[in-house]
Amino acid sequence: MAHNYYSPKKQNASAQLAAQEDGPRQGREIPQAAPQTDDIPVIDLNAYLSTAADGSPSETALAECNKVAECFHRYGIILIRDPRVNMSDNDTYIDLMEEYFADVGDRFYANETISDIKPEFHYQVGATPEFIEKARNHSEKLSALNLAPEDTPESPLEPVLDAKWRFMWKIGERPDGASDDFPAVKPERYPDWEDKMNTWGGKLHSAIFTVAEMAAIGMGVEKSAFTSRMEGGAHLLAPTGSDLVKNDIGAIFAGFHYDISFMTIHGKSRYPGLFVWTRDWKKKAVKIPEGCLLIQSGTSFEHITGGYVLSGFHEVVYTEATKEAVKRRAQQFEALGINRRQWRVSSTMFTHFRNDVDIGPMAELSHLYTPDQAAQ
């Protein structure tokens, strides 16, 4: 599917780093010409969460709902600030995944049998090694678009296997008898794994459901229009990890692709490298403000809105900016006496509609699209 146990000592080291700053594989040098996402507004969920006792949103909340709908339409992404999400939870989670990916990667390449890897379940639970996932081929679309050099993907036209690991963990309940409700994988070396995965995944799940309500209101339909279809969906916490020592500038961590999900949500990564394309096919380097989360719309969202929502393309690449961040963090590690491998972790979660949901254009949203748009 393209999308889709750490010690207290290490946790304290991360806190120190946070206080300090608000054989490699060789590749091409990546130009840093792409503008950042600074022009995309941050949506504050607090106004909506503080709605009146009768459930009617305030004028401020309605304005934020309209911004949600407009951002999904124009950009295919939104940036949110959710008062229920403490960013220290994101740091704790990334600490966990950095250690896990480093450990499982070392054991994998030492030819140990890794029981966390479940190809028999199509990698929909547990670990997926690097160089398994690969983006679809979009060379015809790119050739037809004839993008300017600064808007062209760094991913090769002929997709390559992604230099990233992934771990899949189910969030929420599935309907009885769901064919893809596989048993969870709990790594033996991490006794608090389930608690930490569910804690972070639960926060992302709550944020997505709130944004889905806001999007519905902003698009002029009942607030439950999307969330009622999400209940029982295959929501997957699916963090990725890429080794920043073994890889180097030009490595493709996630080739040029779109997500098939309803929405995909991420916390802030410690290293840059994510690029998105907006509706006008302008490439932007994603910069998540401190304390915020990033949400991207997938093709299920685009289809059900008749094309009003943009399911934007994106890629993750090891860039010059990534390299500079690696150097800065290495200096900080040295100053603090920390011995830790650097991995680029993305605390990603995919959210989906239930399998029985028709994702054809909703009639209730026909005021947002033309018949021609819906037919595409």
Short mmCIF file of C-alpha atoms in Angstrom, two decimals:
data_model
loop_
_atom_site.label_atom_id
_atom_site.label_comp_id
_atom_site.label_asym_id
_atom_site.label_seq_id
_atom_site.Cartn_x
_atom_site.Cartn_y
_atom_site.Cartn_z
CA MET A 1 0.00 0.00 0.00
CA ALA A 2 1.47 3.36 -0.98
CA HIS A 3 0.78 5.88 1.20
CA ASN A 4 0.19 3.53 1.06
CA TYR A 5 11.83 0.75 24.32
CA TYR A 6 14.05 3.54 24.94
CA SER A 7 15.82 4.36 28.23
CA PRO A 8 15.06 7.39 30.45
CA LYS A 9 18.62 8.53 29.76
CA LYS A 10 17.90 8.82 26.05
CA GLN A 11 14.63 10.60 26.73
CA ASN A 12 16.50 13.16 28.84
CA ALA A 13 19.02 13.63 26.04
CA SER A 14 16.19 14.44 23.66
CA ALA A 15 14.90 17.03 26.09
CA GLN A 16 18.36 18.61 26.19
CA LEU A 17 18.48 18.70 22.39
CA ALA A 18 15.04 20.27 22.22
CA ALA A 19 16.21 22.96 24.60
CA GLN A 20 19.23 23.71 22.43
CA GLU A 21 17.37 24.36 19.23
CA ASP A 22 13.85 25.50 18.34
CA GLY A 23 29.59 3.43 3.67
CA PRO A 24 27.15 6.23 2.55
CA ARG A 25 25.06 5.94 -0.56
CA GLN A 26 25.97 8.79 -2.88
CA GLY A 27 23.40 10.62 -4.98
CA ARG A 28 22.76 13.74 -6.98
CA GLU A 29 22.99 17.14 -5.39
CA ILE A 30 19.50 18.51 -4.80
CA PRO A 31 18.86 22.20 -5.52
CA GLN A 32 17.03 23.96 -2.69
CA ALA A 33 14.90 26.16 -4.94
CA ALA A 34 11.47 25.05 -3.75
CA PRO A 35 9.62 27.67 -1.69
CA GLN A 36 8.39 26.60 1.73
CA THR A 37 4.82 26.19 2.97
CA ASP A 38 4.93 29.45 4.95
CA ASP A 39 1.99 30.85 2.94
CA ILE A 40 -0.34 28.05 4.06
CA PRO A 41 -2.34 29.19 7.11
CA VAL A 42 -2.29 27.26 10.39
CA ILE A 43 -5.74 26.06 11.48
CA ASP A 44 -6.38 26.44 15.22
CA LEU A 45 -8.71 23.67 16.41
CA ASN A 46 -9.29 25.33 19.78
CA ALA A 47 -12.13 27.55 18.55
CA TYR A 48 -14.00 24.55 17.13
CA LEU A 49 -13.35 22.36 20.18
CA SER A 50 -14.74 25.17 22.35
CA THR A 51 -18.11 25.30 20.58
CA ALA A 52 -21.23 26.27 22.47
CA ALA A 53 -23.06 23.78 24.69
CA ASP A 54 -25.70 23.31 21.99
CA GLY A 55 -23.01 22.24 19.54
CA SER A 56 -23.28 25.28 17.29
CA PRO A 57 -19.85 26.58 16.24
CA SER A 58 -18.97 30.22 16.81
CA GLU A 59 -18.22 32.62 13.97
CA THR A 60 -14.52 32.13 14.69
CA ALA A 61 -14.93 28.35 14.53
CA LEU A 62 -16.88 28.59 11.27
CA ALA A 63 -14.10 30.71 9.78
CA GLU A 64 -11.59 27.99 10.72
CA CYS A 65 -13.86 25.34 9.14
CA ASN A 66 -13.95 27.35 5.92
CA LYS A 67 -10.14 27.60 5.99
CA VAL A 68 -9.90 23.82 6.33
CA ALA A 69 -12.05 23.29 3.22
CA GLU A 70 -10.19 25.96 1.23
CA CYS A 71 -6.74 24.61 2.13
CA PHE A 72 -7.66 21.07 1.12
CA HIS A 73 -8.97 22.47 -2.16
CA ARG A 74 -6.02 24.73 -3.02
CA TYR A 75 -3.07 22.93 -1.47
CA GLY A 76 -4.06 19.35 -0.66
CA ILE A 77 -2.58 19.85 2.82
CA ILE A 78 -3.41 21.71 5.99
CA LEU A 79 -1.37 22.63 9.06
CA ILE A 80 -3.19 22.39 12.37
CA ARG A 81 -2.62 23.28 16.01
CA ASP A 82 -4.54 20.93 18.33
CA PRO A 83 -4.55 21.86 22.05
CA ARG A 84 -5.01 18.16 22.94
CA VAL A 85 -1.66 17.24 21.36
CA ASN A 86 1.47 17.90 23.40
CA MET A 87 4.48 17.95 21.11
CA SER A 88 6.56 16.24 23.78
CA ASP A 89 4.46 13.18 22.89
CA ASN A 90 5.74 13.47 19.32
CA ASP A 91 9.34 13.66 20.60
CA THR A 92 8.83 10.63 22.85
CA TYR A 93 7.35 8.70 19.95
CA ILE A 94 10.14 9.65 17.54
CA ASP A 95 12.72 8.62 20.18
CA LEU A 96 11.07 5.21 20.33
CA MET A 97 10.98 4.76 16.55
CA GLU A 98 14.56 6.00 16.04
CA GLU A 99 15.79 3.34 18.44
CA TYR A 100 13.56 0.65 16.98
CA PHE A 101 14.52 1.24 13.35
CA ALA A 102 18.24 1.38 14.20
CA ASP A 103 18.00 -1.87 16.16
CA VAL A 104 15.86 -3.82 13.71
CA GLY A 105 17.94 -2.57 10.76
CA ASP A 106 21.19 -3.76 12.34
CA ARG A 107 19.72 -7.17 13.13
CA PHE A 108 18.16 -7.48 9.67
CA TYR A 109 21.49 -6.87 7.93
CA ALA A 110 23.22 -9.25 10.34
CA ASN A 111 20.94 -11.89 8.79
CA GLU A 112 18.91 -12.40 11.95
CA THR A 113 15.36 -13.60 11.53
CA ILE A 114 13.08 -10.64 12.31
CA SER A 115 9.74 -11.93 13.57
CA ASP A 116 8.25 -8.41 13.28
CA ILE A 117 8.31 -8.62 9.46
CA LYS A 118 5.06 -10.10 8.12
CA PRO A 119 5.01 -10.38 4.31
CA GLU A 120 2.27 -13.00 4.67
CA PHE A 121 0.02 -10.14 5.83
CA HIS A 122 1.15 -7.93 2.93
CA TYR A 123 3.20 -5.81 5.37
CA GLN A 124 -0.05 -4.32 6.73
CA VAL A 125 1.12 -5.08 10.28
CA GLY A 126 4.60 -5.01 11.76
CA ALA A 127 7.80 -3.97 10.06
CA THR A 128 8.49 -3.39 6.37
CA PRO A 129 12.21 -3.38 5.47
CA GLU A 130 13.70 -0.70 3.27
CA PHE A 131 13.61 -1.28 -0.50
CA ILE A 132 10.19 -2.97 -0.43
CA GLU A 133 7.83 -0.05 -1.09
CA LYS A 134 7.91 1.68 -4.48
CA ALA A 135 5.84 4.51 -5.93
CA ARG A 136 3.75 4.03 -9.05
CA ASN A 137 5.09 5.26 -12.37
CA HIS A 138 3.82 8.78 -13.16
CA SER A 139 6.22 9.51 -16.02
CA GLU A 140 3.43 10.12 -18.57
CA LYS A 141 1.74 12.67 -16.34
CA LEU A 142 5.03 14.44 -15.64
CA SER A 143 5.96 14.50 -19.33
CA ALA A 144 2.59 16.01 -20.20
CA LEU A 145 2.91 18.65 -17.47
CA ASN A 146 6.40 19.72 -18.60
CA LEU A 147 7.09 21.33 -15.24
CA ALA A 148 9.69 24.03 -14.71
CA PRO A 149 12.98 22.69 -13.30
CA GLU A 150 12.26 24.09 -9.84
CA ASP A 151 8.91 22.25 -9.77
CA THR A 152 10.19 18.92 -11.09
CA PRO A 153 10.42 15.96 -8.69
CA GLU A 154 13.84 14.71 -7.65
CA SER A 155 12.47 11.17 -7.83
CA PRO A 156 13.53 9.38 -11.05
CA LEU A 157 10.86 9.06 -13.75
CA GLU A 158 11.29 5.30 -13.47
CA PRO A 159 10.48 4.73 -9.77
CA VAL A 160 13.09 3.17 -7.51
CA LEU A 161 12.56 1.24 -4.29
CA ASP A 162 12.19 3.56 -1.29
CA ALA A 163 15.12 3.75 1.14
CA LYS A 164 12.86 3.59 4.18
CA TRP A 165 11.59 1.19 6.80
CA ARG A 166 8.00 1.28 8.04
CA PHE A 167 6.00 -0.13 10.92
CA MET A 168 2.23 -0.69 10.73
CA TRP A 169 0.02 -0.55 13.83
CA LYS A 170 -3.79 -0.60 13.82
CA ILE A 171 -5.58 2.27 15.56
CA GLY A 172 -9.23 1.88 16.54
CA GLU A 173 -11.67 -0.98 16.16
CA ARG A 174 -12.50 -2.80 12.92
CA PRO A 175 -15.82 -4.42 11.98
CA ASP A 176 -16.17 -8.09 12.93
CA GLY A 177 -14.82 -10.32 10.19
CA ALA A 178 -12.84 -7.60 8.37
CA SER A 179 -10.54 -9.41 5.95
CA ASP A 180 -7.60 -7.10 6.68
CA ASP A 181 -7.87 -7.13 10.49
CA PHE A 182 -4.56 -8.90 11.04
CA PRO A 183 -3.13 -9.62 14.53
CA ALA A 184 -0.96 -6.82 15.92
CA VAL A 185 2.82 -7.22 16.03
CA LYS A 186 4.41 -6.28 19.38
CA PRO A 187 8.23 -6.20 19.28
CA GLU A 188 9.53 -8.33 22.16
CA ARG A 189 12.29 -5.89 23.16
CA TYR A 190 9.85 -3.05 23.84
CA PRO A 191 7.45 -3.93 26.69
CA ASP A 192 5.71 -0.54 26.55
CA TRP A 193 5.30 -0.63 22.75
CA GLU A 194 1.52 -1.02 22.72
CA ASP A 195 0.98 1.82 25.17
CA LYS A 196 3.24 4.24 23.30
CA MET A 197 1.80 3.37 19.89
CA ASN A 198 -1.78 3.74 21.10
CA THR A 199 -1.03 6.98 22.96
CA TRP A 200 0.40 8.77 19.93
CA GLY A 201 -1.96 7.09 17.47
CA GLY A 202 -4.95 8.02 19.62
CA LYS A 203 -3.98 11.70 19.57
CA LEU A 204 -3.61 11.69 15.78
CA HIS A 205 -6.91 9.82 15.47
CA SER A 206 -8.73 12.46 17.54
CA ALA A 207 -7.17 15.28 15.53
CA ILE A 208 -8.21 13.72 12.21
CA PHE A 209 -11.81 13.15 13.30
CA THR A 210 -12.07 16.78 14.44
CA VAL A 211 -10.62 18.04 11.15
CA ALA A 212 -13.00 15.77 9.21
CA GLU A 213 -15.94 17.41 11.00
CA MET A 214 -14.54 20.87 10.29
CA ALA A 215 -13.99 20.01 6.62
CA ALA A 216 -17.60 18.84 6.31
CA ILE A 217 -18.93 22.05 7.88
CA GLY A 218 -16.65 24.14 5.68
CA MET A 219 -17.98 22.31 2.61
CA GLY A 220 -21.59 22.94 3.61
CA VAL A 221 -22.72 19.48 4.74
CA GLU A 222 -23.49 17.78 8.06
CA LYS A 223 -20.47 17.58 10.33
CA SER A 224 -20.76 13.77 10.43
CA ALA A 225 -20.67 13.43 6.62
CA PHE A 226 -17.12 12.09 6.65
CA THR A 227 -16.68 10.81 10.21
CA SER A 228 -19.68 8.48 9.89
CA ARG A 229 -17.88 6.85 6.96
CA MET A 230 -14.59 6.66 8.88
CA GLU A 231 -15.98 4.64 11.80
CA GLY A 232 -14.46 1.17 11.59
CA GLY A 233 -11.99 2.17 8.88
CA ALA A 234 -8.51 0.66 8.59
CA HIS A 235 -6.67 3.47 10.37
CA LEU A 236 -2.98 2.65 10.50
CA LEU A 237 -0.21 4.28 12.48
CA ALA A 238 2.58 3.81 9.95
CA PRO A 239 5.82 5.55 10.98
CA THR A 240 8.74 5.47 8.55
CA GLY A 241 12.46 5.50 9.24
CA SER A 242 15.43 6.22 6.96
CA ASP A 243 19.07 5.79 7.97
CA LEU A 244 20.80 9.17 7.57
CA VAL A 245 24.28 7.69 7.92
CA LYS A 246 24.00 4.86 5.42
CA ASN A 247 22.18 7.13 2.96
CA ASP A 248 23.36 10.44 1.53
CA ILE A 249 22.20 13.36 -0.61
CA GLY A 250 19.93 12.22 -3.43
CA ALA A 251 18.57 9.12 -1.71
CA ILE A 252 14.84 8.66 -2.32
CA PHE A 253 13.02 7.93 0.93
CA ALA A 254 9.56 8.09 -0.67
CA GLY A 255 9.24 8.40 -4.44
CA PHE A 256 6.87 10.88 -6.13
CA HIS A 257 3.37 9.63 -5.24
CA TYR A 258 -0.07 10.36 -3.82
CA ASP A 259 -1.80 8.61 -0.91
CA ILE A 260 -4.87 6.41 -1.36
CA SER A 261 -6.11 7.23 2.13
CA PHE A 262 -8.86 9.62 3.23
CA MET A 263 -6.38 11.75 5.16
CA THR A 264 -2.76 11.20 6.22
CA ILE A 265 -1.46 12.95 9.34
CA HIS A 266 2.10 13.51 10.58
CA GLY A 267 3.86 15.07 13.51
CA LYS A 268 6.90 17.27 12.92
CA SER A 269 9.97 15.38 11.70
CA ARG A 270 13.42 16.26 13.01
CA TYR A 271 14.84 16.48 9.49
CA PRO A 272 13.62 18.23 6.31
CA GLY A 273 13.09 16.47 2.99
CA LEU A 274 9.32 16.36 2.40
CA PHE A 275 8.06 18.19 -0.71
CA VAL A 276 4.45 18.64 -1.83
CA TRP A 277 2.78 19.87 -5.03
CA THR A 278 -0.19 22.23 -4.81
CA ARG A 279 -3.09 22.46 -7.27
CA ASP A 280 -1.12 24.78 -9.59
CA TRP A 281 1.71 22.20 -9.67
CA LYS A 282 4.08 24.35 -7.65
CA LYS A 283 6.56 22.41 -5.55
CA LYS A 284 6.88 23.39 -1.89
CA ALA A 285 9.27 22.24 0.82
CA VAL A 286 7.14 21.38 3.84
CA LYS A 287 7.95 23.29 7.01
CA ILE A 288 5.74 22.32 9.95
CA PRO A 289 5.64 25.11 12.56
CA GLU A 290 6.51 24.16 16.13
CA GLY A 291 3.54 22.66 17.94
CA CYS A 292 1.68 21.80 14.73
CA LEU A 293 0.63 18.73 12.76
CA LEU A 294 0.48 18.22 8.99
CA ILE A 295 -2.52 16.62 7.28
CA GLN A 296 -2.53 15.57 3.61
CA SER A 297 -5.63 14.60 1.66
CA GLY A 298 -5.68 11.27 -0.16
CA THR A 299 -7.46 10.06 -3.27
CA SER A 300 -10.46 8.77 -1.29
CA PHE A 301 -11.08 12.34 -0.11
CA GLU A 302 -10.60 13.70 -3.62
CA HIS A 303 -13.01 11.17 -5.15
CA ILE A 304 -15.79 11.58 -2.62
CA THR A 305 -15.71 15.38 -3.07
CA GLY A 306 -15.86 15.13 -6.86
CA GLY A 307 -12.36 16.55 -7.23
CA TYR A 308 -12.95 19.60 -5.03
CA VAL A 309 -10.31 18.35 -2.60
CA LEU A 310 -6.82 17.94 -4.05
CA SER A 311 -5.02 14.66 -3.46
CA GLY A 312 -1.60 16.17 -3.93
CA PHE A 313 1.60 14.46 -4.98
CA HIS A 314 4.59 14.44 -2.65
CA GLU A 315 8.04 12.92 -2.19
CA VAL A 316 10.67 12.61 0.54
CA VAL A 317 14.30 13.08 -0.48
CA TYR A 318 17.69 13.34 1.27
CA THR A 319 18.59 16.95 0.43
CA GLU A 320 21.35 19.42 1.21
CA ALA A 321 19.08 20.77 3.96
CA THR A 322 18.75 17.25 5.38
CA LYS A 323 22.54 16.93 5.40
CA GLU A 324 22.94 20.24 7.22
CA ALA A 325 20.45 19.11 9.86
CA VAL A 326 22.40 15.87 10.28
CA LYS A 327 25.64 17.81 10.82
CA ARG A 328 24.02 20.14 13.39
CA ARG A 329 22.54 17.25 15.32
CA ALA A 330 25.85 15.35 15.26
CA GLN A 331 27.54 18.37 16.85
CA GLN A 332 24.83 18.48 19.53
CA PHE A 333 25.20 14.76 20.21
CA GLU A 334 28.95 15.19 20.60
CA ALA A 335 28.56 18.14 22.98
CA LEU A 336 26.12 16.16 25.14
CA GLY A 337 28.09 12.91 25.01
CA ILE A 338 25.28 11.08 23.21
CA ASN A 339 26.03 8.06 21.03
CA ARG A 340 23.01 7.68 18.78
CA ARG A 341 22.47 6.90 15.10
CA GLN A 342 20.54 9.49 13.15
CA TRP A 343 17.34 8.35 11.46
CA ARG A 344 14.70 10.45 9.74
CA VAL A 345 11.44 9.32 11.34
CA SER A 346 8.02 10.43 10.15
CA SER A 347 5.26 9.79 12.71
CA THR A 348 2.69 9.06 10.01
CA MET A 349 -0.88 7.76 10.32
CA PHE A 350 -3.18 6.80 7.43
CA THR A 351 -6.94 7.13 7.95
CA HIS A 352 -9.49 5.43 5.71
CA PHE A 353 -13.20 5.06 5.10
CA ARG A 354 -14.73 1.68 5.92
CA ASN A 355 -14.49 -0.92 3.18
CA ASP A 356 -18.25 -0.75 2.55
CA VAL A 357 -18.23 3.01 1.82
CA ASP A 358 -18.87 4.18 -1.75
CA ILE A 359 -16.23 6.83 -2.45
CA GLY A 360 -17.98 8.09 -5.57
CA PRO A 361 -18.83 11.83 -5.53
CA MET A 362 -21.33 12.64 -2.77
CA ALA A 363 -24.53 14.18 -4.10
CA GLU A 364 -24.62 16.45 -1.05
CA LEU A 365 -21.38 18.03 -2.27
CA SER A 366 -22.52 18.62 -5.86
CA HIS A 367 -22.37 22.39 -5.28
CA LEU A 368 -18.58 22.02 -5.14
CA TYR A 369 -17.95 20.23 -8.44
CA THR A 370 -19.15 20.06 -12.03
CA PRO A 371 -20.25 16.80 -13.71
CA ASP A 372 -17.03 16.85 -15.76
CA GLN A 373 -14.90 17.15 -12.63
CA ALA A 374 -16.78 14.30 -10.95
CA ALA A 375 -16.29 12.08 -14.00
CA GLN A 376 -12.51 12.43 -14.01
#
